[in-house]
Short mmCIF file of C-alpha atoms and ligand atoms in Angstrom, two decimals:
data_model
loop_
_atom_site.label_atom_id
_atom_site.label_comp_id
_atom_site.label_asym_id
_atom_site.label_seq_id
_atom_site.Cartn_x
_atom_site.Cartn_y
_atom_site.Cartn_z
CA UNK A 517 -36.66 125.17 -16.07
CA UNK A 518 -35.05 125.24 -19.50
CA UNK A 519 -36.72 126.98 -22.39
CA UNK A 520 -37.38 123.78 -24.33
CA UNK A 521 -39.43 122.40 -21.43
CA UNK A 522 -41.60 125.51 -21.32
CA UNK A 523 -42.55 125.33 -24.98
CA UNK A 524 -44.88 122.84 -26.60
CA UNK A 525 -42.91 122.29 -29.81
CA UNK A 526 -39.23 121.36 -29.51
CA UNK A 527 -36.98 124.20 -30.59
CA UNK A 528 -34.69 123.80 -33.57
CA UNK A 529 -30.97 123.44 -32.92
CA UNK A 530 -30.35 126.90 -34.42
CA UNK A 531 -32.48 128.32 -31.61
CA UNK A 532 -31.19 126.05 -28.86
CA UNK A 533 -27.60 127.27 -29.33
CA UNK A 534 -28.85 130.77 -28.56
CA UNK A 535 -31.55 130.08 -25.98
CA UNK A 536 -30.24 127.19 -23.88
CA UNK A 537 -28.46 127.68 -20.58
CA UNK A 538 -29.90 131.12 -19.78
CA UNK A 539 -30.35 132.14 -16.14
CA UNK A 540 -33.88 132.50 -14.71
CA UNK A 541 -35.74 135.68 -15.78
CA UNK A 542 -35.17 137.70 -12.65
CA UNK A 543 -35.60 141.44 -12.70
CA UNK A 544 -32.27 143.30 -12.92
CA UNK A 545 -30.27 140.07 -13.13
CA UNK A 546 -27.98 139.46 -16.14
CA UNK A 547 -29.26 137.64 -19.25
CA UNK A 548 -25.99 135.69 -19.44
CA UNK A 549 -24.73 133.15 -16.94
CA UNK A 550 -22.02 134.67 -14.77
CA UNK A 551 -18.40 133.56 -14.63
CA UNK A 552 -17.99 132.00 -11.19
CA UNK A 553 -14.47 131.86 -9.79
CA UNK A 554 -14.47 129.84 -6.60
CA UNK A 555 -12.74 126.65 -5.55
CA UNK A 556 -15.23 125.95 -2.77
CA UNK A 557 -18.80 126.70 -1.70
CA UNK A 558 -20.56 127.44 1.58
CA UNK A 559 -21.83 124.08 2.71
CA UNK A 560 -21.51 122.85 6.23
CA UNK A 561 -22.42 124.97 9.24
CA UNK A 562 -25.57 126.97 9.88
CA UNK A 563 -26.57 126.76 6.17
CA UNK A 564 -26.62 122.96 6.15
CA UNK A 565 -24.78 120.71 3.68
CA UNK A 566 -24.66 122.05 0.11
CA UNK A 567 -24.63 120.06 -3.15
CA UNK A 568 -21.64 121.65 -4.84
CA UNK A 569 -19.01 120.88 -2.22
CA UNK A 570 -15.70 121.70 -3.88
CA UNK A 571 -14.52 123.18 -7.17
CA UNK A 572 -13.40 119.85 -8.60
CA UNK A 573 -16.90 118.41 -8.14
CA UNK A 574 -18.87 121.17 -9.82
CA UNK A 575 -18.87 124.78 -10.95
CA UNK A 576 -21.94 126.90 -11.83
CA UNK A 577 -20.16 128.13 -14.99
CA UNK A 578 -20.04 124.55 -16.38
CA UNK A 579 -23.78 124.01 -15.97
CA UNK A 580 -25.23 126.15 -18.79
CA UNK A 581 -22.81 124.77 -21.38
CA UNK A 582 -23.44 121.19 -20.22
CA UNK A 583 -27.19 121.76 -20.36
CA UNK A 584 -27.00 123.28 -23.85
CA UNK A 585 -24.78 120.52 -25.24
CA UNK A 586 -27.03 117.80 -23.78
CA UNK A 587 -30.05 119.39 -25.46
CA UNK A 588 -28.23 119.78 -28.78
CA UNK A 589 -27.18 116.12 -28.86
CA UNK A 590 -30.76 115.08 -28.07
CA UNK A 591 -29.67 113.61 -24.73
CA UNK A 592 -31.94 113.27 -21.73
CA UNK A 593 -29.16 114.47 -19.42
CA UNK A 594 -26.72 117.39 -19.42
CA UNK A 595 -23.29 116.78 -20.91
CA UNK A 596 -20.04 116.70 -18.96
CA UNK A 597 -17.33 119.25 -19.63
CA UNK A 598 -13.64 118.28 -19.42
CA UNK A 599 -10.28 120.03 -19.44
CA UNK A 600 -9.67 118.95 -23.06
CA UNK A 601 -10.94 116.60 -25.73
CA UNK A 602 -8.29 114.11 -24.65
CA UNK A 603 -9.37 114.36 -20.99
CA UNK A 604 -12.81 113.33 -22.27
CA UNK A 605 -11.21 110.51 -24.30
CA UNK A 606 -9.43 109.32 -21.14
CA UNK A 607 -12.70 109.31 -19.19
CA UNK A 608 -14.57 107.49 -21.98
CA UNK A 609 -11.84 104.83 -22.30
CA UNK A 610 -12.12 104.20 -18.55
CA UNK A 611 -15.45 102.51 -19.39
CA UNK A 612 -13.53 99.60 -20.93
CA UNK A 613 -13.20 96.93 -18.21
CA UNK A 614 -9.71 95.66 -17.33
CA UNK A 615 -8.47 93.47 -20.16
CA UNK A 616 -11.51 94.30 -22.31
CA UNK A 617 -11.38 94.67 -26.07
CA UNK A 618 -11.51 98.12 -27.68
CA UNK A 619 -12.24 98.34 -31.41
CA UNK A 620 -11.08 101.65 -32.83
CA UNK A 621 -10.80 103.21 -36.29
CA UNK A 622 -7.25 102.96 -37.65
CA UNK A 623 -7.70 106.61 -38.67
CA UNK A 624 -9.01 107.95 -35.39
CA UNK A 625 -7.74 111.28 -34.10
CA UNK A 626 -4.03 110.65 -33.49
CA UNK A 627 -4.15 111.49 -29.76
CA UNK A 628 -6.97 108.99 -29.15
CA UNK A 629 -4.96 106.31 -30.95
CA UNK A 630 -1.81 107.08 -28.95
CA UNK A 631 -3.74 106.85 -25.67
CA UNK A 632 -5.40 103.56 -26.61
CA UNK A 633 -2.10 102.13 -27.87
CA UNK A 634 -0.33 103.01 -24.63
CA UNK A 635 -3.14 101.48 -22.53
CA UNK A 636 -2.87 98.31 -24.65
CA UNK A 637 0.93 98.20 -24.27
CA UNK A 638 0.51 98.30 -20.49
CA UNK A 639 -1.96 95.43 -20.68
CA UNK A 640 -4.97 97.45 -19.50
CA UNK A 641 -6.98 96.60 -22.60
CA UNK A 642 -6.74 94.85 -25.97
CA UNK A 643 -6.79 97.22 -28.95
CA UNK A 644 -8.05 96.20 -32.38
CA UNK A 645 -7.80 98.90 -35.05
CA UNK A 646 -9.88 98.63 -38.17
CA UNK A 647 -10.91 100.52 -41.32
CA UNK A 648 -14.13 102.00 -39.99
CA UNK A 649 -15.57 102.51 -43.49
CA UNK A 650 -15.47 98.71 -44.03
CA UNK A 651 -18.55 97.54 -42.12
CA UNK A 652 -17.78 93.81 -42.57
CA UNK A 653 -14.24 94.28 -41.25
CA UNK A 654 -15.59 96.06 -38.16
CA UNK A 655 -18.12 93.25 -37.53
CA UNK A 656 -15.26 90.74 -37.76
CA UNK A 657 -13.31 92.66 -35.07
CA UNK A 658 -16.34 92.97 -32.79
CA UNK A 659 -16.95 89.22 -32.67
CA UNK A 660 -13.96 87.41 -34.19
CA UNK A 661 -14.00 83.65 -34.78
CA UNK A 662 -11.25 83.42 -32.16
CA UNK A 663 -10.72 85.79 -29.25
CA UNK A 664 -13.02 87.78 -27.01
CA UNK A 665 -15.95 89.90 -28.16
CA UNK A 666 -15.46 93.67 -27.95
CA UNK A 667 -16.32 95.69 -24.84
CA UNK A 668 -16.28 99.03 -26.62
CA UNK A 669 -16.61 100.23 -30.20
CA UNK A 670 -15.04 103.64 -30.80
CA UNK A 671 -16.43 105.55 -33.73
CA UNK A 672 -15.26 108.66 -35.46
CA UNK A 673 -17.06 109.74 -38.59
CA UNK A 674 -15.92 111.40 -40.74
CA UNK A 675 -12.45 110.35 -39.59
CA UNK A 676 -9.63 112.78 -38.94
CA UNK A 677 -7.96 113.38 -41.37
CA UNK A 678 -8.95 110.71 -43.92
CA UNK A 679 -12.63 111.74 -43.93
CA UNK A 680 -13.82 108.14 -44.10
CA UNK A 681 -17.52 107.79 -43.30
CA UNK A 682 -18.73 104.98 -41.02
CA UNK A 683 -22.23 103.51 -41.18
CA UNK A 684 -22.94 104.58 -37.59
CA UNK A 685 -26.39 102.98 -37.31
CA UNK A 686 -25.32 99.56 -38.62
CA UNK A 687 -22.09 99.47 -36.60
CA UNK A 688 -23.82 100.57 -33.41
CA UNK A 689 -26.47 97.87 -33.75
CA UNK A 690 -23.77 95.24 -34.34
CA UNK A 691 -21.74 96.44 -31.36
CA UNK A 692 -24.76 96.27 -29.09
CA UNK A 693 -25.53 92.75 -30.32
CA UNK A 694 -21.94 91.84 -29.38
CA UNK A 695 -22.42 93.34 -25.89
CA UNK A 696 -20.20 96.38 -26.53
CA UNK A 697 -20.95 100.01 -25.75
CA UNK A 698 -20.38 102.63 -28.44
CA UNK A 699 -18.57 105.95 -28.08
CA UNK A 700 -18.70 108.33 -31.05
CA UNK A 701 -16.28 111.23 -31.45
CA UNK A 702 -18.55 113.85 -33.03
CA UNK A 703 -16.00 116.67 -33.09
CA UNK A 704 -15.93 117.05 -36.88
CA UNK A 705 -19.68 117.21 -37.30
CA UNK A 706 -21.07 118.90 -34.18
CA UNK A 707 -24.64 118.03 -33.10
CA UNK A 708 -26.00 120.42 -35.73
CA UNK A 709 -24.73 118.14 -38.49
CA UNK A 710 -24.88 114.67 -36.90
CA UNK A 711 -26.52 113.27 -33.77
CA UNK A 712 -24.84 109.97 -32.85
CA UNK A 713 -27.18 109.26 -29.90
CA UNK A 714 -30.13 109.17 -32.29
CA UNK A 715 -28.12 106.72 -34.44
CA UNK A 716 -27.70 104.43 -31.41
CA UNK A 717 -24.40 105.52 -29.82
CA UNK A 718 -24.20 105.36 -26.02
CA UNK A 719 -21.75 108.21 -25.50
CA UNK A 720 -20.84 111.19 -27.71
CA UNK A 721 -17.45 112.86 -27.42
CA UNK A 722 -16.38 116.37 -28.42
CA UNK A 723 -13.20 118.29 -28.55
CA UNK A 724 -14.99 121.51 -27.53
CA UNK A 725 -11.75 123.21 -28.57
CA UNK A 726 -12.96 122.99 -32.17
CA UNK A 727 -16.35 124.02 -33.60
CA UNK A 728 -18.34 124.25 -30.37
CA UNK A 729 -16.11 127.01 -28.99
CA UNK A 730 -15.24 128.07 -32.49
CA UNK A 731 -12.69 130.83 -31.94
CA UNK A 732 -9.41 128.94 -31.38
CA UNK A 733 -9.04 130.45 -27.93
CA UNK A 734 -9.85 127.58 -25.55
CA UNK A 735 -8.98 123.90 -25.04
CA UNK A 736 -11.91 121.86 -23.68
CA UNK A 737 -13.68 118.54 -24.15
CA UNK A 738 -17.08 117.03 -23.42
CA UNK A 739 -19.01 113.79 -23.17
CA UNK A 740 -22.77 113.37 -23.56
CA UNK A 741 -24.96 110.37 -22.76
CA UNK A 742 -28.61 109.63 -22.01
CA UNK A 743 -27.66 106.72 -19.75
CA UNK A 744 -27.76 107.82 -16.10
CA UNK A 745 -25.50 104.97 -14.96
CA UNK A 746 -22.84 105.75 -17.56
CA UNK A 747 -23.04 109.45 -16.76
CA UNK A 748 -22.52 108.80 -13.04
CA UNK A 749 -19.47 106.63 -13.82
CA UNK A 750 -18.01 109.29 -16.10
CA UNK A 751 -18.69 112.07 -13.61
CA UNK A 752 -16.95 110.04 -10.90
CA UNK A 753 -13.96 109.56 -13.20
CA UNK A 754 -13.81 113.28 -13.95
CA UNK A 755 -13.95 114.16 -10.25
CA UNK A 756 -11.34 111.62 -9.15
CA UNK A 757 -8.93 112.02 -12.08
CA UNK A 758 -9.38 115.77 -12.05
CA UNK A 759 -9.69 116.54 -15.76
CA UNK A 760 -12.01 119.47 -15.09
CA UNK A 761 -12.63 122.61 -17.10
CA UNK A 762 -11.47 126.02 -15.96
CA UNK A 763 -14.50 128.28 -15.43
CA UNK A 764 -13.25 130.96 -17.82
CA UNK A 765 -12.84 128.40 -20.61
CA UNK A 766 -16.35 127.10 -19.91
CA UNK A 767 -17.71 130.63 -20.09
CA UNK A 768 -15.95 131.25 -23.41
CA UNK A 769 -17.27 127.97 -24.79
CA UNK A 770 -20.89 128.97 -24.15
CA UNK A 771 -20.21 132.37 -25.69
CA UNK A 772 -18.81 130.65 -28.78
CA UNK A 773 -21.68 128.17 -28.94
CA UNK A 774 -24.20 131.02 -29.41
CA UNK A 775 -23.05 131.50 -33.03
CA UNK A 776 -22.49 127.82 -33.88
CA UNK A 777 -25.43 127.54 -36.28
CA UNK A 778 -24.35 130.57 -38.33
CA UNK A 779 -20.73 129.47 -38.38
CA UNK A 780 -21.61 125.95 -39.50
CA UNK A 781 -23.99 127.19 -42.17
CA UNK A 782 -21.36 129.46 -43.69
CA UNK A 783 -18.37 127.15 -43.44
CA UNK A 784 -20.26 124.13 -44.79
CA UNK A 785 -21.46 126.09 -47.82
CA UNK A 786 -17.93 127.35 -48.50
CA UNK A 787 -16.43 123.87 -48.11
CA UNK A 788 -18.66 122.54 -50.91
CA UNK A 789 -17.58 125.36 -53.25
CA UNK A 790 -13.88 124.92 -52.46
CA UNK A 791 -14.00 121.11 -52.73
CA UNK A 792 -15.57 121.33 -56.18
CA UNK A 793 -13.05 123.88 -57.45
CA UNK A 794 -10.06 122.04 -55.95
CA UNK A 795 -11.17 118.74 -57.50
CA UNK A 796 -10.62 120.16 -61.01
CA UNK A 797 -7.30 121.91 -60.23
CA UNK A 798 -4.28 120.33 -61.99
CA UNK A 799 -2.04 120.63 -58.91
CA UNK A 800 -4.51 118.61 -56.83
CA UNK A 801 -4.29 114.85 -57.28
CA UNK A 802 -7.42 114.14 -55.26
CA UNK A 803 -9.93 115.70 -52.87
CA UNK A 804 -11.43 113.89 -49.88
CA UNK A 805 -14.75 115.41 -48.90
CA UNK A 806 -18.01 113.53 -48.31
CA UNK A 807 -19.91 116.41 -49.93
CA UNK A 808 -18.57 115.49 -53.38
CA UNK A 809 -20.91 113.13 -55.25
CA UNK A 810 -17.83 111.14 -56.31
CA UNK A 811 -16.63 110.61 -52.70
CA UNK A 812 -16.89 107.00 -51.43
CA UNK A 813 -18.59 108.25 -48.23
CA UNK A 814 -21.12 110.50 -49.99
CA UNK A 815 -24.24 108.30 -49.79
CA UNK A 816 -23.63 107.32 -46.16
CA UNK A 817 -22.97 110.91 -45.20
CA UNK A 818 -26.21 112.00 -46.88
CA UNK A 819 -28.11 109.37 -44.89
CA UNK A 820 -26.77 110.31 -41.44
CA UNK A 821 -25.55 113.92 -41.66
CA UNK A 822 -27.22 117.27 -42.24
CA UNK A 823 -24.64 118.72 -44.60
CA UNK A 824 -21.10 117.39 -44.92
CA UNK A 825 -19.05 119.35 -42.42
CA UNK A 826 -16.39 121.85 -43.37
CA UNK A 827 -13.16 119.86 -43.26
CA UNK A 828 -11.69 118.69 -46.53
CA UNK A 829 -8.41 117.15 -47.53
CA UNK A 830 -6.42 117.37 -50.71
CA UNK A 831 -3.55 115.29 -51.93
CA UNK A 832 -1.08 117.50 -53.74
CA UNK A 833 0.31 116.21 -57.04
CA UNK A 834 4.09 115.91 -57.38
CA UNK A 835 5.71 118.52 -59.63
CA UNK A 836 7.68 117.13 -62.58
CA UNK A 837 10.31 118.78 -64.74
CA UNK A 838 13.57 120.42 -63.75
CA UNK A 839 12.48 121.67 -60.31
CA UNK A 840 10.91 118.24 -59.48
CA UNK A 841 9.08 118.19 -56.14
CA UNK A 842 7.52 115.29 -54.28
CA UNK A 843 3.85 115.67 -53.42
CA UNK A 844 4.83 116.34 -49.78
CA UNK A 845 7.33 119.07 -50.76
CA UNK A 846 4.82 120.63 -53.12
CA UNK A 847 2.25 120.55 -50.29
CA UNK A 848 4.67 122.33 -47.93
CA UNK A 849 5.31 124.97 -50.63
CA UNK A 850 1.60 125.62 -51.02
CA UNK A 851 1.04 125.94 -47.28
CA UNK A 852 3.93 128.41 -47.03
CA UNK A 853 2.64 130.47 -49.96
CA UNK A 854 -0.79 131.09 -48.41
CA UNK A 855 -1.47 134.54 -47.01
CA UNK A 856 -5.03 134.35 -45.68
CA UNK A 857 -5.27 130.69 -44.63
CA UNK A 858 -3.37 130.15 -41.39
CA UNK A 859 -0.72 127.42 -41.40
CA UNK A 860 -1.58 125.84 -38.04
CA UNK A 861 -2.94 122.66 -36.56
CA UNK A 862 -6.47 122.37 -35.14
CA UNK A 863 -9.78 123.04 -36.85
CA UNK A 864 -13.28 124.37 -36.39
CA UNK A 865 -12.42 128.01 -35.70
CA UNK A 866 -13.79 131.10 -37.45
CA UNK A 867 -10.47 131.40 -39.29
CA UNK A 868 -9.49 128.97 -42.04
CA UNK A 869 -6.60 126.68 -41.06
CA UNK A 870 -4.44 124.44 -43.20
CA UNK A 871 -1.73 121.88 -42.54
CA UNK A 872 0.07 118.89 -43.99
CA UNK A 873 -0.83 116.24 -41.43
CA UNK A 874 2.22 114.00 -41.71
CA UNK A 875 4.40 116.78 -40.30
CA UNK A 876 3.19 115.30 -36.98
CA UNK A 877 5.19 112.24 -35.97
CA UNK A 878 2.16 110.70 -34.22
CA UNK A 879 0.12 110.73 -37.43
CA UNK A 880 -0.50 107.18 -38.72
CA UNK A 881 1.82 106.29 -41.61
CA UNK A 882 -1.22 105.26 -43.64
CA UNK A 883 -2.08 108.97 -43.98
CA UNK A 884 -0.44 110.02 -47.27
CA UNK A 885 2.61 112.30 -47.01
CA UNK A 886 1.08 114.74 -49.49
CA UNK A 887 -2.25 115.03 -47.66
CA UNK A 888 -3.19 118.55 -46.62
CA UNK A 889 -6.14 119.16 -44.30
CA UNK A 890 -8.21 122.30 -44.74
CA UNK A 891 -10.52 123.57 -42.00
CA UNK A 892 -12.80 126.02 -43.77
CA UNK A 893 -13.65 129.07 -41.67
CA UNK A 894 -16.25 131.79 -42.11
CA UNK A 895 -14.34 134.23 -44.31
CA UNK A 896 -15.68 135.19 -47.74
CA UNK A 897 -15.39 132.10 -49.94
CA UNK A 898 -13.99 134.01 -52.94
CA UNK A 899 -11.19 135.41 -50.78
CA UNK A 900 -10.42 131.89 -49.55
CA UNK A 901 -10.40 130.56 -53.11
CA UNK A 902 -8.23 133.39 -54.45
CA UNK A 903 -5.60 132.65 -51.79
CA UNK A 904 -5.65 128.90 -52.55
CA UNK A 905 -5.41 129.61 -56.27
CA UNK A 906 -2.39 131.89 -55.90
CA UNK A 907 -0.65 129.39 -53.59
CA UNK A 908 -1.29 126.48 -55.98
CA UNK A 909 -0.15 128.73 -58.82
CA UNK A 910 3.15 129.42 -57.02
CA UNK A 911 4.22 125.91 -58.04
CA UNK A 912 4.10 126.92 -61.73
CA UNK A 913 7.10 129.30 -61.57
C1 PLP B 1679 -8.75 117.84 -31.49
C2 PLP B 1679 -9.46 116.54 -31.45
C3 PLP B 1679 -9.47 115.74 -30.29
C4 PLP B 1679 -8.68 116.11 -29.05
O1 PLP B 1679 -9.19 117.25 -28.44
P1 PLP B 1679 -8.28 118.29 -27.59
O2 PLP B 1679 -9.27 119.32 -27.21
O3 PLP B 1679 -7.19 118.77 -28.49
O4 PLP B 1679 -7.73 117.54 -26.42
C5 PLP B 1679 -10.21 114.57 -30.31
N1 PLP B 1679 -10.88 114.18 -31.42
C6 PLP B 1679 -10.89 114.91 -32.55
C7 PLP B 1679 -11.65 114.43 -33.74
C8 PLP B 1679 -10.18 116.11 -32.61
O5 PLP B 1679 -10.18 116.82 -33.75
#
């Protein structure tokens, strides 16, 4: 029995990250779930048939993390852990029937877009990309005047890396009216900041690699749903396609999850401070961050998020005069001049990471060349600011 079932009042998320997925209170047994390394389980024979079967079907080390994530997302069922965020994307996209229509944000995570585009090119599905912040445009793609209604609406909010905010509740209701199911990639927000199931989504997706693990030392993904039929279909897909988590990674993910609330609290607070300071810096042409009152997504974010996350993007101004640099070149200079921020892809770790996104060839060309994404970690905010200030200042020389 999980802790939340024993108690009358539901526990807050800050407590669930610590308390969920503990083993039974048995004298002299460990307080943490063990790391179980086995590809098979005693089953047939004198002991009778077991439930676990084989290591691709289940592993006891997945269970506590899946239970904790299900609770955190407010689901009635445990989540499903996958080998990576993209393995989870692959499983979720398998819910689109052959030839069905998938509506996806034009600024989804690049890997999700590449996968959907390749499936469309092979004729497995029809892909319609759309500006997810434009609710009317999404409605038009869900049920166009000509062409089939959508089978699946993919949501990501805020989007990576444009930080556009979708009206999740309105879009989910419209998708359901059109007969589509809704998958929401909640990687940027985590369930502590946004709970897509409570806003109507059918399935929530995570790159567990990011905030949930939080230490940039594992690659994992997850799906969560309250629909038993959908969960059974996804579990079957995971078992047959084999995108399963390694037990050590699963163990590390639960260990990381224990501090999620503290990490989010710190990094969100720092992101607000840095966004405000960057927005008045002369080398910064613009800041994208839903926490700024001036941001186009601010009101929507306030309505559906608890805080604003800790990813922000800046567009670096070109440098005039004799040395003349494009915004992209100036951005590369800044990234190279940083000493504390780590110039690396990914996000959601304890350490602050920074990168110019268009250095990736798969990044959509609609992402500006001079856009730099900052994943704010848990370091002291004044140290983070001092490093940014000296790097921005290096363009003055
Ligand atoms: C990183 C990421 C993914 C992919 O996850 P992996 O663990 O790298 O496979 C999917 N969606 C978002 C929003 C991401 O940031």
